């Protein structure tokens, strides 16, 4: 069954900063920026920049299960907020998608947004010249294939395991690279 995004979720823009982001290690708010979601759609929440904001509506804060979609980039990937991130907002480069139907799982929807049918839809319909820009109406009209919950759960779990595998493969590659370089350097240091 296909459903439009507008039927599945509430879509809102991330927080618009009028004057750039000013880092403050003692700040009261953490900010998810473009660099904090990798090209595979994984949110890296542990090194978020902190800022100080005097007035911020708590409705701007991210919740577990929210989906972040990079809307102002040439790589519109999405990621799920999987853990509680106290007082955390996303920049206006993102759409924050909150599912309003119990028949759609966040992990499934994020996976679907990263797949070829959605990516082709974005490529064909997004605006912008140098940087692709997905607007709210375009995202709202995207048709999403919604299988039964059991199928969604399987897809969500397999996708999560695949992401973990990719992280491990990257870590192994980095360690192997460092090991080989140190061994080569030791050969010429003798």
GROMACS .gro file of N, CA, C and O in nm, residues 61-154:
model
  376
   61UNK      N    1   1.280   2.071   2.008
   61UNK     CA    2   1.372   1.967   2.053
   61UNK      C    3   1.340   1.833   1.986
   61UNK      O    4   1.224   1.797   1.968
   62UNK      N    5   1.446   1.760   1.953
   62UNK     CA    6   1.430   1.629   1.890
   62UNK      C    7   1.385   1.526   1.992
   62UNK      O    8   1.421   1.533   2.108
   63UNK      N    9   1.307   1.428   1.943
   63UNK     CA   10   1.259   1.320   2.028
   63UNK      C   11   1.303   1.186   1.969
   63UNK      O   12   1.328   1.177   1.848
   64UNK      N   13   1.310   1.085   2.052
   64UNK     CA   14   1.341   0.950   2.005
   64UNK      C   15   1.235   0.911   1.901
   64UNK      O   16   1.115   0.931   1.923
   65UNK      N   17   1.281   0.861   1.787
   65UNK     CA   18   1.190   0.821   1.680
   65UNK      C   19   1.175   0.926   1.573
   65UNK      O   20   1.122   0.897   1.465
   66UNK      N   21   1.219   1.049   1.599
   66UNK     CA   22   1.217   1.150   1.493
   66UNK      C   23   1.314   1.109   1.382
   66UNK      O   24   1.415   1.043   1.408
   67UNK      N   25   1.281   1.149   1.261
   67UNK     CA   26   1.368   1.122   1.146
   67UNK      C   27   1.420   1.256   1.097
   67UNK      O   28   1.343   1.351   1.080
   68UNK      N   29   1.550   1.263   1.075
   68UNK     CA   30   1.612   1.383   1.021
   68UNK      C   31   1.642   1.358   0.873
   68UNK      O   32   1.709   1.261   0.840
   69UNK      N   33   1.592   1.445   0.788
   69UNK     CA   34   1.619   1.435   0.644
   69UNK      C   35   1.698   1.557   0.601
   69UNK      O   36   1.652   1.671   0.619
   70UNK      N   37   1.817   1.534   0.546
   70UNK     CA   38   1.896   1.645   0.492
   70UNK      C   39   1.822   1.698   0.370
   70UNK      O   40   1.810   1.630   0.270
   71UNK      N   41   1.773   1.822   0.379
   71UNK     CA   42   1.690   1.878   0.273
   71UNK      C   43   1.765   1.977   0.185
   71UNK      O   44   1.720   2.009   0.076
   72UNK      N   45   1.878   2.027   0.232
   72UNK     CA   46   1.955   2.126   0.157
   72UNK      C   47   2.096   2.072   0.136
   72UNK      O   48   2.192   2.117   0.199
   73UNK      N   49   2.107   1.976   0.046
   73UNK     CA   50   2.233   1.909   0.019
   73UNK      C   51   2.217   1.826  -0.108
   73UNK      O   52   2.105   1.798  -0.149
   74UNK      N   53   2.327   1.788  -0.168
   74UNK     CA   54   2.319   1.703  -0.287
   74UNK      C   55   2.309   1.555  -0.250
   74UNK      O   56   2.304   1.470  -0.338
   75UNK      N   57   2.309   1.524  -0.121
   75UNK     CA   58   2.295   1.386  -0.073
   75UNK      C   59   2.186   1.384   0.033
   75UNK      O   60   2.214   1.389   0.153
   76UNK      N   61   2.058   1.380  -0.008
   76UNK     CA   62   1.948   1.389   0.089
   76UNK      C   63   1.923   1.258   0.165
   76UNK      O   64   1.829   1.185   0.136
   77UNK      N   65   2.007   1.231   0.262
   77UNK     CA   66   1.991   1.109   0.342
   77UNK      C   67   1.912   1.139   0.469
   77UNK      O   68   1.906   1.253   0.514
   78UNK      N   69   1.855   1.033   0.524
   78UNK     CA   70   1.780   1.049   0.648
   78UNK      C   71   1.836   0.958   0.755
   78UNK      O   72   1.899   0.856   0.725
   79UNK      N   73   1.814   0.996   0.880
   79UNK     CA   74   1.862   0.919   0.995
   79UNK      C   75   1.757   0.926   1.105
   79UNK      O   76   1.685   1.025   1.118
   80UNK      N   77   1.752   0.821   1.185
   80UNK     CA   78   1.658   0.815   1.297
   80UNK      C   79   1.728   0.859   1.425
   80UNK      O   80   1.843   0.821   1.449
   81UNK      N   81   1.658   0.936   1.505
   81UNK     CA   82   1.706   0.968   1.640
   81UNK      C   83   1.674   0.845   1.724
   81UNK      O   84   1.558   0.817   1.752
   82UNK      N   85   1.779   0.771   1.764
   82UNK     CA   86   1.759   0.643   1.832
   82UNK      C   87   1.771   0.651   1.983
   82UNK      O   88   1.739   0.556   2.053
   83UNK      N   89   1.824   0.762   2.032
   83UNK     CA   90   1.839   0.776   2.176
   83UNK      C   91   1.795   0.914   2.219
   83UNK      O   92   1.791   1.007   2.137
   84UNK      N   93   1.762   0.927   2.347
   84UNK     CA   94   1.720   1.056   2.400
   84UNK      C   95   1.837   1.154   2.392
   84UNK      O   96   1.946   1.125   2.442
   85UNK      N   97   1.815   1.267   2.328
   85UNK     CA   98   1.916   1.372   2.314
   85UNK      C   99   1.861   1.498   2.382
   85UNK      O  100   1.790   1.576   2.319
   86UNK      N  101   1.892   1.516   2.509
   86UNK     CA  102   1.834   1.628   2.584
   86UNK      C  103   1.864   1.764   2.519
   86UNK      O  104   1.976   1.790   2.475
   87UNK      N  105   1.763   1.847   2.511
   87UNK     CA  106   1.775   1.985   2.459
   87UNK      C  107   1.855   1.990   2.330
   87UNK      O  108   1.950   2.066   2.318
   88UNK      N  109   1.813   1.913   2.231
   88UNK     CA  110   1.885   1.906   2.103
   88UNK      C  111   1.792   1.947   1.990
   88UNK      O  112   1.676   1.905   1.985
   89UNK      N  113   1.846   2.031   1.902
   89UNK     CA  114   1.771   2.076   1.784
   89UNK      C  115   1.850   2.042   1.659
   89UNK      O  116   1.969   2.011   1.666
   90UNK      N  117   1.783   2.049   1.545
   90UNK     CA  118   1.850   2.032   1.415
   90UNK      C  119   1.848   2.167   1.345
   90UNK      O  120   1.756   2.247   1.365
   91UNK      N  121   1.948   2.190   1.262
   91UNK     CA  122   1.952   2.316   1.185
   91UNK      C  123   1.846   2.312   1.074
   91UNK      O  124   1.787   2.208   1.045
   92UNK      N  125   1.826   2.425   1.011
   92UNK     CA  126   1.728   2.437   0.903
   92UNK      C  127   1.768   2.361   0.777
   92UNK      O  128   1.691   2.355   0.682
   93UNK      N  129   1.886   2.301   0.775
   93UNK     CA  130   1.926   2.215   0.663
   93UNK      C  131   1.847   2.084   0.666
   93UNK      O  132   1.853   2.006   0.571
   94UNK      N  133   1.777   2.059   0.774
   94UNK     CA  134   1.702   1.935   0.794
   94UNK      C  135   1.553   1.958   0.798
   94UNK      O  136   1.506   2.064   0.841
   95UNK      N  137   1.480   1.853   0.759
   95UNK     CA  138   1.340   1.842   0.797
   95UNK      C  139   1.337   1.743   0.913
   95UNK      O  140   1.409   1.643   0.911
   96UNK      N  141   1.256   1.773   1.012
   96UNK     CA  142   1.234   1.682   1.123
   96UNK      C  143   1.099   1.617   1.098
   96UNK      O  144   0.997   1.685   1.091
   97UNK      N  145   1.101   1.486   1.084
   97UNK     CA  146   0.982   1.410   1.049
   97UNK      C  147   0.939   1.329   1.171
   97UNK      O  148   1.016   1.248   1.222
   98UNK      N  149   0.816   1.354   1.216
   98UNK     CA  150   0.762   1.282   1.332
   98UNK      C  151   0.643   1.199   1.284
   98UNK      O  152   0.545   1.255   1.234
   99UNK      N  153   0.653   1.070   1.299
   99UNK     CA  154   0.548   0.981   1.252
   99UNK      C  155   0.422   0.998   1.336
   99UNK      O  156   0.429   1.002   1.458
  100UNK      N  157   0.308   1.009   1.266
  100UNK     CA  158   0.182   1.026   1.338
  100UNK      C  159   0.090   0.905   1.326
  100UNK      O  160  -0.017   0.903   1.383
  101UNK      N  161   0.132   0.805   1.254
  101UNK     CA  162   0.053   0.682   1.237
  101UNK      C  163   0.126   0.565   1.302
  101UNK      O  164   0.247   0.552   1.288
  102UNK      N  165   0.053   0.478   1.369
  102UNK     CA  166   0.117   0.365   1.436
  102UNK      C  167   0.149   0.251   1.340
  102UNK      O  168   0.211   0.153   1.379
  103UNK      N  169   0.110   0.266   1.213
  103UNK     CA  170   0.137   0.158   1.118
  103UNK      C  171   0.265   0.180   1.037
  103UNK      O  172   0.292   0.110   0.941
  104UNK      N  173   0.347   0.279   1.079
  104UNK     CA  174   0.474   0.305   1.013
  104UNK      C  175   0.583   0.318   1.121
  104UNK      O  176   0.568   0.393   1.216
  105UNK      N  177   0.692   0.244   1.102
  105UNK     CA  178   0.804   0.248   1.197
  105UNK      C  179   0.909   0.350   1.151
  105UNK      O  180   0.938   0.359   1.032
  106UNK      N  181   0.968   0.424   1.245
  106UNK     CA  182   1.068   0.525   1.210
  106UNK      C  183   1.187   0.467   1.131
  106UNK      O  184   1.231   0.526   1.032
  107UNK      N  185   1.238   0.353   1.176
  107UNK     CA  186   1.353   0.292   1.108
  107UNK      C  187   1.320   0.253   0.966
  107UNK      O  188   1.402   0.266   0.875
  108UNK      N  189   1.198   0.205   0.944
  108UNK     CA  190   1.155   0.168   0.809
  108UNK      C  191   1.145   0.293   0.722
  108UNK      O  192   1.195   0.296   0.609
  109UNK      N  193   1.081   0.398   0.774
  109UNK     CA  194   1.063   0.519   0.694
  109UNK      C  195   1.197   0.583   0.659
  109UNK      O  196   1.219   0.625   0.545
  110UNK      N  197   1.289   0.588   0.755
  110UNK     CA  198   1.423   0.643   0.726
  110UNK      C  199   1.491   0.560   0.619
  110UNK      O  200   1.552   0.614   0.526
  111UNK      N  201   1.481   0.428   0.630
  111UNK     CA  202   1.539   0.339   0.528
  111UNK      C  203   1.477   0.370   0.392
  111UNK      O  204   1.549   0.384   0.294
  112UNK      N  205   1.344   0.380   0.386
  112UNK     CA  206   1.276   0.405   0.258
  112UNK      C  207   1.322   0.537   0.196
  112UNK      O  208   1.345   0.545   0.075
  113UNK      N  209   1.335   0.641   0.278
  113UNK     CA  210   1.378   0.772   0.226
  113UNK      C  211   1.517   0.767   0.166
  113UNK      O  212   1.551   0.847   0.079
  114UNK      N  213   1.599   0.671   0.211
  114UNK     CA  214   1.735   0.658   0.160
  114UNK      C  215   1.744   0.567   0.038
  114UNK      O  216   1.853   0.551  -0.019
  115UNK      N  217   1.633   0.507  -0.002
  115UNK     CA  218   1.637   0.411  -0.112
  115UNK      C  219   1.611   0.477  -0.247
  115UNK      O  220   1.561   0.589  -0.257
  116UNK      N  221   1.643   0.404  -0.351
  116UNK     CA  222   1.639   0.452  -0.489
  116UNK      C  223   1.507   0.521  -0.529
  116UNK      O  224   1.511   0.629  -0.587
  117UNK      N  225   1.388   0.464  -0.502
  117UNK     CA  226   1.266   0.532  -0.546
  117UNK      C  227   1.252   0.674  -0.489
  117UNK      O  228   1.218   0.767  -0.562
  118UNK      N  229   1.279   0.690  -0.360
  118UNK     CA  230   1.270   0.823  -0.298
  118UNK      C  231   1.380   0.914  -0.351
  118UNK      O  232   1.356   1.032  -0.379
  119UNK      N  233   1.501   0.860  -0.366
  119UNK     CA  234   1.613   0.941  -0.413
  119UNK      C  235   1.590   0.990  -0.557
  119UNK      O  236   1.622   1.104  -0.590
  120UNK      N  237   1.533   0.906  -0.641
  120UNK     CA  238   1.500   0.947  -0.779
  120UNK      C  239   1.395   1.057  -0.776
  120UNK      O  240   1.405   1.157  -0.849
  121UNK      N  241   1.294   1.041  -0.692
  121UNK     CA  242   1.190   1.142  -0.676
  121UNK      C  243   1.252   1.277  -0.636
  121UNK      O  244   1.218   1.381  -0.693
  122UNK      N  245   1.342   1.275  -0.538
  122UNK     CA  246   1.407   1.399  -0.496
  122UNK      C  247   1.491   1.458  -0.609
  122UNK      O  248   1.485   1.579  -0.635
  123UNK      N  249   1.569   1.374  -0.677
  123UNK     CA  250   1.654   1.422  -0.786
  123UNK      C  251   1.573   1.490  -0.896
  123UNK      O  252   1.614   1.592  -0.950
  124UNK      N  253   1.460   1.432  -0.929
  124UNK     CA  254   1.378   1.484  -1.040
  124UNK      C  255   1.300   1.609  -1.003
  124UNK      O  256   1.268   1.689  -1.090
  125UNK      N  257   1.265   1.624  -0.876
  125UNK     CA  258   1.172   1.730  -0.838
  125UNK      C  259   1.228   1.840  -0.750
  125UNK      O  260   1.162   1.942  -0.732
  126UNK      N  261   1.345   1.820  -0.693
  126UNK     CA  262   1.401   1.921  -0.602
  126UNK      C  263   1.445   2.046  -0.678
  126UNK      O  264   1.478   2.039  -0.796
  127UNK      N  265   1.446   2.157  -0.608
  127UNK     CA  266   1.492   2.282  -0.666
  127UNK      C  267   1.640   2.302  -0.638
  127UNK      O  268   1.708   2.212  -0.588
  128UNK      N  269   1.686   2.421  -0.668
  128UNK     CA  270   1.826   2.455  -0.643
  128UNK      C  271   1.911   2.436  -0.766
  128UNK      O  272   1.877   2.358  -0.855
  129UNK      N  273   2.020   2.510  -0.772
  129UNK     CA  274   2.112   2.498  -0.885
  129UNK      C  275   2.237   2.423  -0.845
  129UNK      O  276   2.262   2.315  -0.894
  130UNK      N  277   2.316   2.480  -0.756
  130UNK     CA  278   2.437   2.411  -0.710
  130UNK      C  279   2.407   2.306  -0.604
  130UNK      O  280   2.465   2.199  -0.604
  131UNK      N  281   2.317   2.340  -0.514
  131UNK     CA  282   2.280   2.250  -0.405
  131UNK      C  283   2.132   2.214  -0.419
  131UNK      O  284   2.048   2.302  -0.436
  132UNK      N  285   2.103   2.086  -0.412
  132UNK     CA  286   1.966   2.039  -0.421
  132UNK      C  287   1.887   2.084  -0.298
  132UNK      O  288   1.935   2.073  -0.186
  133UNK      N  289   1.767   2.137  -0.321
  133UNK     CA  290   1.682   2.183  -0.211
  133UNK      C  291   1.547   2.112  -0.221
  133UNK      O  292   1.476   2.125  -0.320
  134UNK      N  293   1.514   2.038  -0.117
  134UNK     CA  294   1.385   1.970  -0.108
  134UNK      C  295   1.296   2.059  -0.023
  134UNK      O  296   1.332   2.092   0.091
  135UNK      N  297   1.181   2.098  -0.077
  135UNK     CA  298   1.091   2.180   0.005
  135UNK      C  299   0.986   2.092   0.073
  135UNK      O  300   0.972   1.974   0.042
  136UNK      N  301   0.914   2.152   0.166
  136UNK     CA  302   0.818   2.077   0.247
  136UNK      C  303   0.707   2.016   0.162
  136UNK      O  304   0.667   1.901   0.184
  137UNK      N  305   0.657   2.091   0.065
  137UNK     CA  306   0.549   2.039  -0.020
  137UNK      C  307   0.595   1.916  -0.098
  137UNK      O  308   0.525   1.816  -0.107
  138UNK      N  309   0.715   1.924  -0.154
  138UNK     CA  310   0.771   1.811  -0.230
  138UNK      C  311   0.781   1.687  -0.140
  138UNK      O  312   0.739   1.578  -0.180
  139UNK      N  313   0.833   1.705  -0.020
  139UNK     CA  314   0.846   1.593   0.072
  139UNK      C  315   0.708   1.540   0.113
  139UNK      O  316   0.687   1.419   0.120
  140UNK      N  317   0.613   1.630   0.135
  140UNK     CA  318   0.478   1.590   0.176
  140UNK      C  319   0.409   1.504   0.071
  140UNK      O  320   0.327   1.418   0.103
  141UNK      N  321   0.442   1.527  -0.057
  141UNK     CA  322   0.376   1.455  -0.166
  141UNK      C  323   0.445   1.323  -0.203
  141UNK      O  324   0.392   1.247  -0.284
  142UNK      N  325   0.561   1.297  -0.145
  142UNK     CA  326   0.630   1.170  -0.174
  142UNK      C  327   0.541   1.053  -0.136
  142UNK      O  328   0.487   1.048  -0.026
  143UNK      N  329   0.527   0.957  -0.228
  143UNK     CA  330   0.451   0.836  -0.198
  143UNK      C  331   0.546   0.732  -0.142
  143UNK      O  332   0.652   0.705  -0.199
  144UNK      N  333   0.507   0.674  -0.028
  144UNK     CA  334   0.588   0.576   0.042
  144UNK      C  335   0.515   0.442   0.039
  144UNK      O  336   0.396   0.435   0.070
  145UNK      N  337   0.587   0.337   0.001
  145UNK     CA  338   0.531   0.203   0.008
  145UNK      C  339   0.531   0.162   0.154
  145UNK      O  340   0.635   0.164   0.220
  146UNK      N  341   0.414   0.125   0.206
  146UNK     CA  342   0.400   0.089   0.347
  146UNK      C  343   0.354  -0.056   0.358
  146UNK      O  344   0.235  -0.084   0.350
  147UNK      N  345   0.448  -0.148   0.378
  147UNK     CA  346   0.408  -0.288   0.398
  147UNK      C  347   0.356  -0.309   0.541
  147UNK      O  348   0.356  -0.215   0.622
  148UNK      N  349   0.315  -0.431   0.573
  148UNK     CA  350   0.267  -0.460   0.707
  148UNK      C  351   0.379  -0.439   0.809
  148UNK      O  352   0.497  -0.436   0.775
  149UNK      N  353   0.342  -0.426   0.936
  149UNK     CA  354   0.439  -0.396   1.042
  149UNK      C  355   0.547  -0.503   1.056
  149UNK      O  356   0.663  -0.471   1.082
  150UNK      N  357   0.510  -0.628   1.038
  150UNK     CA  358   0.608  -0.736   1.051
  150UNK      C  359   0.718  -0.722   0.947
  150UNK      O  360   0.837  -0.738   0.978
  151UNK      N  361   0.680  -0.690   0.824
  151UNK     CA  362   0.778  -0.669   0.717
  151UNK      C  363   0.864  -0.547   0.747
  151UNK      O  364   0.986  -0.549   0.730
  152UNK      N  365   0.801  -0.440   0.796
  152UNK     CA  366   0.877  -0.319   0.832
  152UNK      C  367   0.979  -0.350   0.941
  152UNK      O  368   1.092  -0.303   0.936
  153UNK      N  369   0.937  -0.427   1.042
  153UNK     CA  370   1.028  -0.463   1.151
  153UNK      C  371   1.150  -0.539   1.099
  153UNK      O  372   1.263  -0.514   1.142
  154UNK      N  373   1.126  -0.631   1.007
  154UNK     CA  374   1.236  -0.708   0.949
  154UNK      C  375   1.332  -0.617   0.872
  154UNK      O  376   1.454  -0.626   0.887
   0.00000   0.00000   0.00000
